[in-house]
XYZ file of N, CA and C in Angstrom:
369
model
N 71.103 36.318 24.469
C 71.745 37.064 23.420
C 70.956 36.938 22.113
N 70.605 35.769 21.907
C 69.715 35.498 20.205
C 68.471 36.116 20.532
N 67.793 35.935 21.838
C 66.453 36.379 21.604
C 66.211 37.916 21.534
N 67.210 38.633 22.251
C 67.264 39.841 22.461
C 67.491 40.592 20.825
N 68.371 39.872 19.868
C 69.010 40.279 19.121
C 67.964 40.021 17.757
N 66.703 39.008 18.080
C 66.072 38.703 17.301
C 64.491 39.749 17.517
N 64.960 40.064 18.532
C 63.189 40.920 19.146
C 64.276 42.376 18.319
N 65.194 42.609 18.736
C 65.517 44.287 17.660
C 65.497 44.187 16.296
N 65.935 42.911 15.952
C 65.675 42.870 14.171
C 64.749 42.872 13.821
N 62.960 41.983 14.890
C 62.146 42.160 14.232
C 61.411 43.680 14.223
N 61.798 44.324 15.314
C 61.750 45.634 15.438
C 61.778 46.865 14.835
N 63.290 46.620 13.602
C 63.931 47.532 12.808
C 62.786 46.764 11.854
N 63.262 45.657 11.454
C 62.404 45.095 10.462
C 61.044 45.780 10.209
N 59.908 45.909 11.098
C 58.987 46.310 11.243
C 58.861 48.016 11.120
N 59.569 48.960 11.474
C 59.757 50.365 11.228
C 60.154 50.203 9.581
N 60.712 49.438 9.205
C 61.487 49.768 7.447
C 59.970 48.995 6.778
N 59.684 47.945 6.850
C 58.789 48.177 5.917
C 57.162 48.024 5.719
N 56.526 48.312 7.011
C 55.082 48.696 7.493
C 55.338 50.200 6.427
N 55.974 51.300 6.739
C 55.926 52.397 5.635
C 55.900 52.018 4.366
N 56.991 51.372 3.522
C 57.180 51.057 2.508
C 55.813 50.073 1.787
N 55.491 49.213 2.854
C 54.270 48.851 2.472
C 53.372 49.661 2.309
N 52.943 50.565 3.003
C 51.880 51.733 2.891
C 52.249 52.355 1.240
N 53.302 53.063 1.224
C 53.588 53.621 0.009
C 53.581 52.777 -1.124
N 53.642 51.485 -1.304
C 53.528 50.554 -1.806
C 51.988 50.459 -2.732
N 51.397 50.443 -1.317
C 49.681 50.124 -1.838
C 49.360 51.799 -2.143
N 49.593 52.799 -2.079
C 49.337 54.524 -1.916
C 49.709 53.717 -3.354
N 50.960 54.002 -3.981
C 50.843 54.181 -5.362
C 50.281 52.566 -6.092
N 49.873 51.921 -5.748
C 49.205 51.246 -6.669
C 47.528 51.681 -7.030
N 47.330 52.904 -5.677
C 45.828 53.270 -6.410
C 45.764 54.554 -7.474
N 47.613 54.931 -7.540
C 48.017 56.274 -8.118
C 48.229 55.704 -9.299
N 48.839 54.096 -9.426
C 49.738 53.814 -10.564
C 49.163 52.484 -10.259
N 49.489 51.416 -11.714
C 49.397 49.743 -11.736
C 49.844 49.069 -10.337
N 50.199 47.855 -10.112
C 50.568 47.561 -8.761
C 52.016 46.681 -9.106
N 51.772 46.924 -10.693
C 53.252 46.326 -10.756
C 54.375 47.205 -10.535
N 54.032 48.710 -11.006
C 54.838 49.794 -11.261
C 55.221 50.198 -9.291
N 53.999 50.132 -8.979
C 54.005 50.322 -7.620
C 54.965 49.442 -6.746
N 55.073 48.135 -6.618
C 55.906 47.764 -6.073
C 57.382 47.397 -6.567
N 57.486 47.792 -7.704
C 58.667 48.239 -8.691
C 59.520 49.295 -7.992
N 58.624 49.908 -7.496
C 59.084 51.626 -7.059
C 59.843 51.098 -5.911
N 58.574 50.671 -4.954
C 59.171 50.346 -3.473
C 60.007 49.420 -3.348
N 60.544 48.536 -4.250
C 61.242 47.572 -4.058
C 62.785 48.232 -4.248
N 62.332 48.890 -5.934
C 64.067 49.885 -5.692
C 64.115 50.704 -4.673
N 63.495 51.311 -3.823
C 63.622 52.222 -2.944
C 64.288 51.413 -1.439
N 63.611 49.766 -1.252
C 64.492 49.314 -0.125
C 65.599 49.019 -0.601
N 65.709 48.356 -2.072
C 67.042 47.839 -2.121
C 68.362 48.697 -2.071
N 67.913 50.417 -2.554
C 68.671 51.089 -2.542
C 68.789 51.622 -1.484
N 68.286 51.439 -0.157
C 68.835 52.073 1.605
C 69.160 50.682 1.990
N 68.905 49.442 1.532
C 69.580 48.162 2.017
C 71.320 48.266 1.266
N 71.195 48.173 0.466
C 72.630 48.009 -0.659
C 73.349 49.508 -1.226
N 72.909 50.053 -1.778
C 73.096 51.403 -2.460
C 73.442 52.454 -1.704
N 73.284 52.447 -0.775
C 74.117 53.840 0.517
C 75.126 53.175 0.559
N 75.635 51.682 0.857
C 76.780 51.808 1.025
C 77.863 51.713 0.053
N 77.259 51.273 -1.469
C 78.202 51.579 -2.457
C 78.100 53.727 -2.596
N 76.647 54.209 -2.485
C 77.700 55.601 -2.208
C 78.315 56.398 -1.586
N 78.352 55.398 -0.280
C 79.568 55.805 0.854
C 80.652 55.453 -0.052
N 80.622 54.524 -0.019
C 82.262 54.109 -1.173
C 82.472 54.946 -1.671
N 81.798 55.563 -2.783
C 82.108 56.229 -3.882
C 82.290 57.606 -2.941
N 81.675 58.184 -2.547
C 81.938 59.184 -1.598
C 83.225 59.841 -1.006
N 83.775 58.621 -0.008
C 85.027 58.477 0.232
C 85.976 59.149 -0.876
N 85.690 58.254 -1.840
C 87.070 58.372 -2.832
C 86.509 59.814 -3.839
N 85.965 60.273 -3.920
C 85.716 61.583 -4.588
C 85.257 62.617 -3.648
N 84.607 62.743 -2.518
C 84.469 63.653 -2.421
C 83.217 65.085 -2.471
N 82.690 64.461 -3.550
C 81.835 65.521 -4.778
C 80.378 65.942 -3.636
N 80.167 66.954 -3.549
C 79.063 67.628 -2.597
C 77.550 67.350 -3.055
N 77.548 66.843 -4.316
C 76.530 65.826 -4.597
C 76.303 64.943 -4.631
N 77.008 64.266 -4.219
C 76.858 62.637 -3.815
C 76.528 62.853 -2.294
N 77.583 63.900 -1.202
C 77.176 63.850 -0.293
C 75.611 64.358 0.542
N 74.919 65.344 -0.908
C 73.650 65.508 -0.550
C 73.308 64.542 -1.124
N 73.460 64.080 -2.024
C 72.380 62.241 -2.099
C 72.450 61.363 -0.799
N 73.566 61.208 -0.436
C 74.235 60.351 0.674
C 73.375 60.738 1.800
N 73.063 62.514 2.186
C 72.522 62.808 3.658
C 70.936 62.427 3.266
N 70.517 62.516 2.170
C 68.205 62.449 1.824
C 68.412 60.953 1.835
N 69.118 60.474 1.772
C 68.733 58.620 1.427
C 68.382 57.605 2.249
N 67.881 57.164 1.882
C 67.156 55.875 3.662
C 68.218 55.144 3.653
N 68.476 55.410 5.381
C 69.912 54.299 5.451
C 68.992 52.848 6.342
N 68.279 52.269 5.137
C 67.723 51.165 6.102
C 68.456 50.154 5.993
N 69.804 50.281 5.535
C 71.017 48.942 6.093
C 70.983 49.228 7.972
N 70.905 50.303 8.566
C 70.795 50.343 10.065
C 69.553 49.403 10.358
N 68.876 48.909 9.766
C 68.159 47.777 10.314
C 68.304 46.477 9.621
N 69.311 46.120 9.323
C 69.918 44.239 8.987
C 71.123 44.615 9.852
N 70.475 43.329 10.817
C 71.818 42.646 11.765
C 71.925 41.714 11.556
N 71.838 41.114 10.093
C 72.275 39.679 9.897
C 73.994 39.645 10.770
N 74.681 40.448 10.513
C 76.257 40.665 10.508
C 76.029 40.016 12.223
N 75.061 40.893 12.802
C 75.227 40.529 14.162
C 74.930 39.103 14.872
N 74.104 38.682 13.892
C 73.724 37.073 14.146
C 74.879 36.060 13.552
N 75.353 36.331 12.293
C 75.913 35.502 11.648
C 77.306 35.560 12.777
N 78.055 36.470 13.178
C 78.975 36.487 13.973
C 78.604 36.393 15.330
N 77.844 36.008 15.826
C 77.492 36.035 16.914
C 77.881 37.644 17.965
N 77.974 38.933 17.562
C 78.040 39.664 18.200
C 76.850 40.475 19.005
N 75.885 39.414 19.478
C 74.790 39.975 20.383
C 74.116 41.199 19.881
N 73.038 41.801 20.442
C 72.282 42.714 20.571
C 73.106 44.285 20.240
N 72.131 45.088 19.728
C 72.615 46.453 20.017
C 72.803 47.204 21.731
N 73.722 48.154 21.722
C 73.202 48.566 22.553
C 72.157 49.168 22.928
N 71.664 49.975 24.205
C 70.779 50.939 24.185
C 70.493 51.890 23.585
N 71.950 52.938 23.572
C 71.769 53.873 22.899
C 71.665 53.510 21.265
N 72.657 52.476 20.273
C 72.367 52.451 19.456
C 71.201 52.170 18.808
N 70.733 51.314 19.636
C 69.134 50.749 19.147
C 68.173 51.824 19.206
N 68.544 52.994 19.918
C 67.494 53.913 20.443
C 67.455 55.182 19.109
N 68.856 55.048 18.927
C 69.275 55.954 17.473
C 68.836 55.634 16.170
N 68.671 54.212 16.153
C 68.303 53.240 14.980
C 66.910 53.574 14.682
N 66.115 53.491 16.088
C 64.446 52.960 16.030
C 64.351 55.077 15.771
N 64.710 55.459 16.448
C 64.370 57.025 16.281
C 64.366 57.329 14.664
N 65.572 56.814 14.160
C 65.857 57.616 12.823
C 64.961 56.279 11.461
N 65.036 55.637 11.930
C 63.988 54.419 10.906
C 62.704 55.107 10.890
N 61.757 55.326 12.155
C 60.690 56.206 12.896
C 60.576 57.333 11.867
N 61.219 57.914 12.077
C 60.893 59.438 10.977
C 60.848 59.202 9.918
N 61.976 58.168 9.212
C 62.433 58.149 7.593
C 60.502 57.383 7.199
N 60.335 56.338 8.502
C 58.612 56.087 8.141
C 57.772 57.075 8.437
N 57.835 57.702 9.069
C 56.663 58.745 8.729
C 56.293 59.706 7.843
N 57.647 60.037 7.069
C 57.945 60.960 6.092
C 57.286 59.991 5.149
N 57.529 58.420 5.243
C 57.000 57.783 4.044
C 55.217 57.775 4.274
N 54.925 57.847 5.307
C 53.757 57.303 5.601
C 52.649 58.610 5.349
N 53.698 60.002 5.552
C 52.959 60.951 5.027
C 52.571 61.025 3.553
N 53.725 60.451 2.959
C 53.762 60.579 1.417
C 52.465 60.097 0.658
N 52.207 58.532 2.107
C 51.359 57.336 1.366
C 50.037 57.967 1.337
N 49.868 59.036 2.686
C 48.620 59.482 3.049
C 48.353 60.128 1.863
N 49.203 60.914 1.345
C 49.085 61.867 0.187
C 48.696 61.644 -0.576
N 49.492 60.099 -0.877
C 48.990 59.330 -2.462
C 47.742 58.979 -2.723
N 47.855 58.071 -1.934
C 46.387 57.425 -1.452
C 45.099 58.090 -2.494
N 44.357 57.451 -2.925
C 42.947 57.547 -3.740
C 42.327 56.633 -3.766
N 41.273 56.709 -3.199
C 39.796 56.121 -2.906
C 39.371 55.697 -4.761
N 39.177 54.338 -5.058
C 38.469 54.166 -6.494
C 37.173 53.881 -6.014
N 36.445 54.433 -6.718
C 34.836 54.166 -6.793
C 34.450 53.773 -7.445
């Protein structure tokens, strides 16, 4: 149960921030490297923490702009299973894990396109 549950976290782990790293170093040759990982750092903390305060907020209002913020936003809380370790509730399933790694997968490539974009060669 732990090892299984520890090979998908490092898994998710690894899809969320191999991209973010890329985009990370992309804008530090666009921008300083402080500003740069400034960026990427609010950007995990806000799909780690921040989707689910604007699910909250969501819920209770309603408003069709929050819910298009809510649908563009990286939901990379789908990759912390602390919850699942700390309670001992084992592994994902198949299908969920398969939904997880699919949709982490894209949200990185979209980033990884971005990084390609950024990216500049200094000479």
């Amino acid at each position: 149960m732990w090892v299984a549950t520890n090979f998908q976290y490092a898994w998710l782990f690894l899809l969320v921030i191999a991209p973010l790293s890329m985009l990370a170093i992309a804008l530090g040759t666009r921008l300083n490297a402080t500003a740069a990982y400034v960026l990427t750092g609010v950007i995990a903390i806000y799909g780690l923490f921040g989707v689910g305060y604007l699910d909250f907020f969501l819920s209770q209002s309603g408003q069709p702009i929050l819910n298009f913020l809510y649908v563009i936003s990286p939901h990379y809380h789908l990759a912390d299973l602390t919850n699942r370790l700390v309670f001992k509730l084992g592994a994902l399933d198949g299908a969920s894990f398969m939904k997880s790694t699919v949709y982490l997968a894209g949200v990185g490539m979209l980033l990884v396109g971005l990084a390609c974009s950024l990216y500049r060669e200094k000479k």
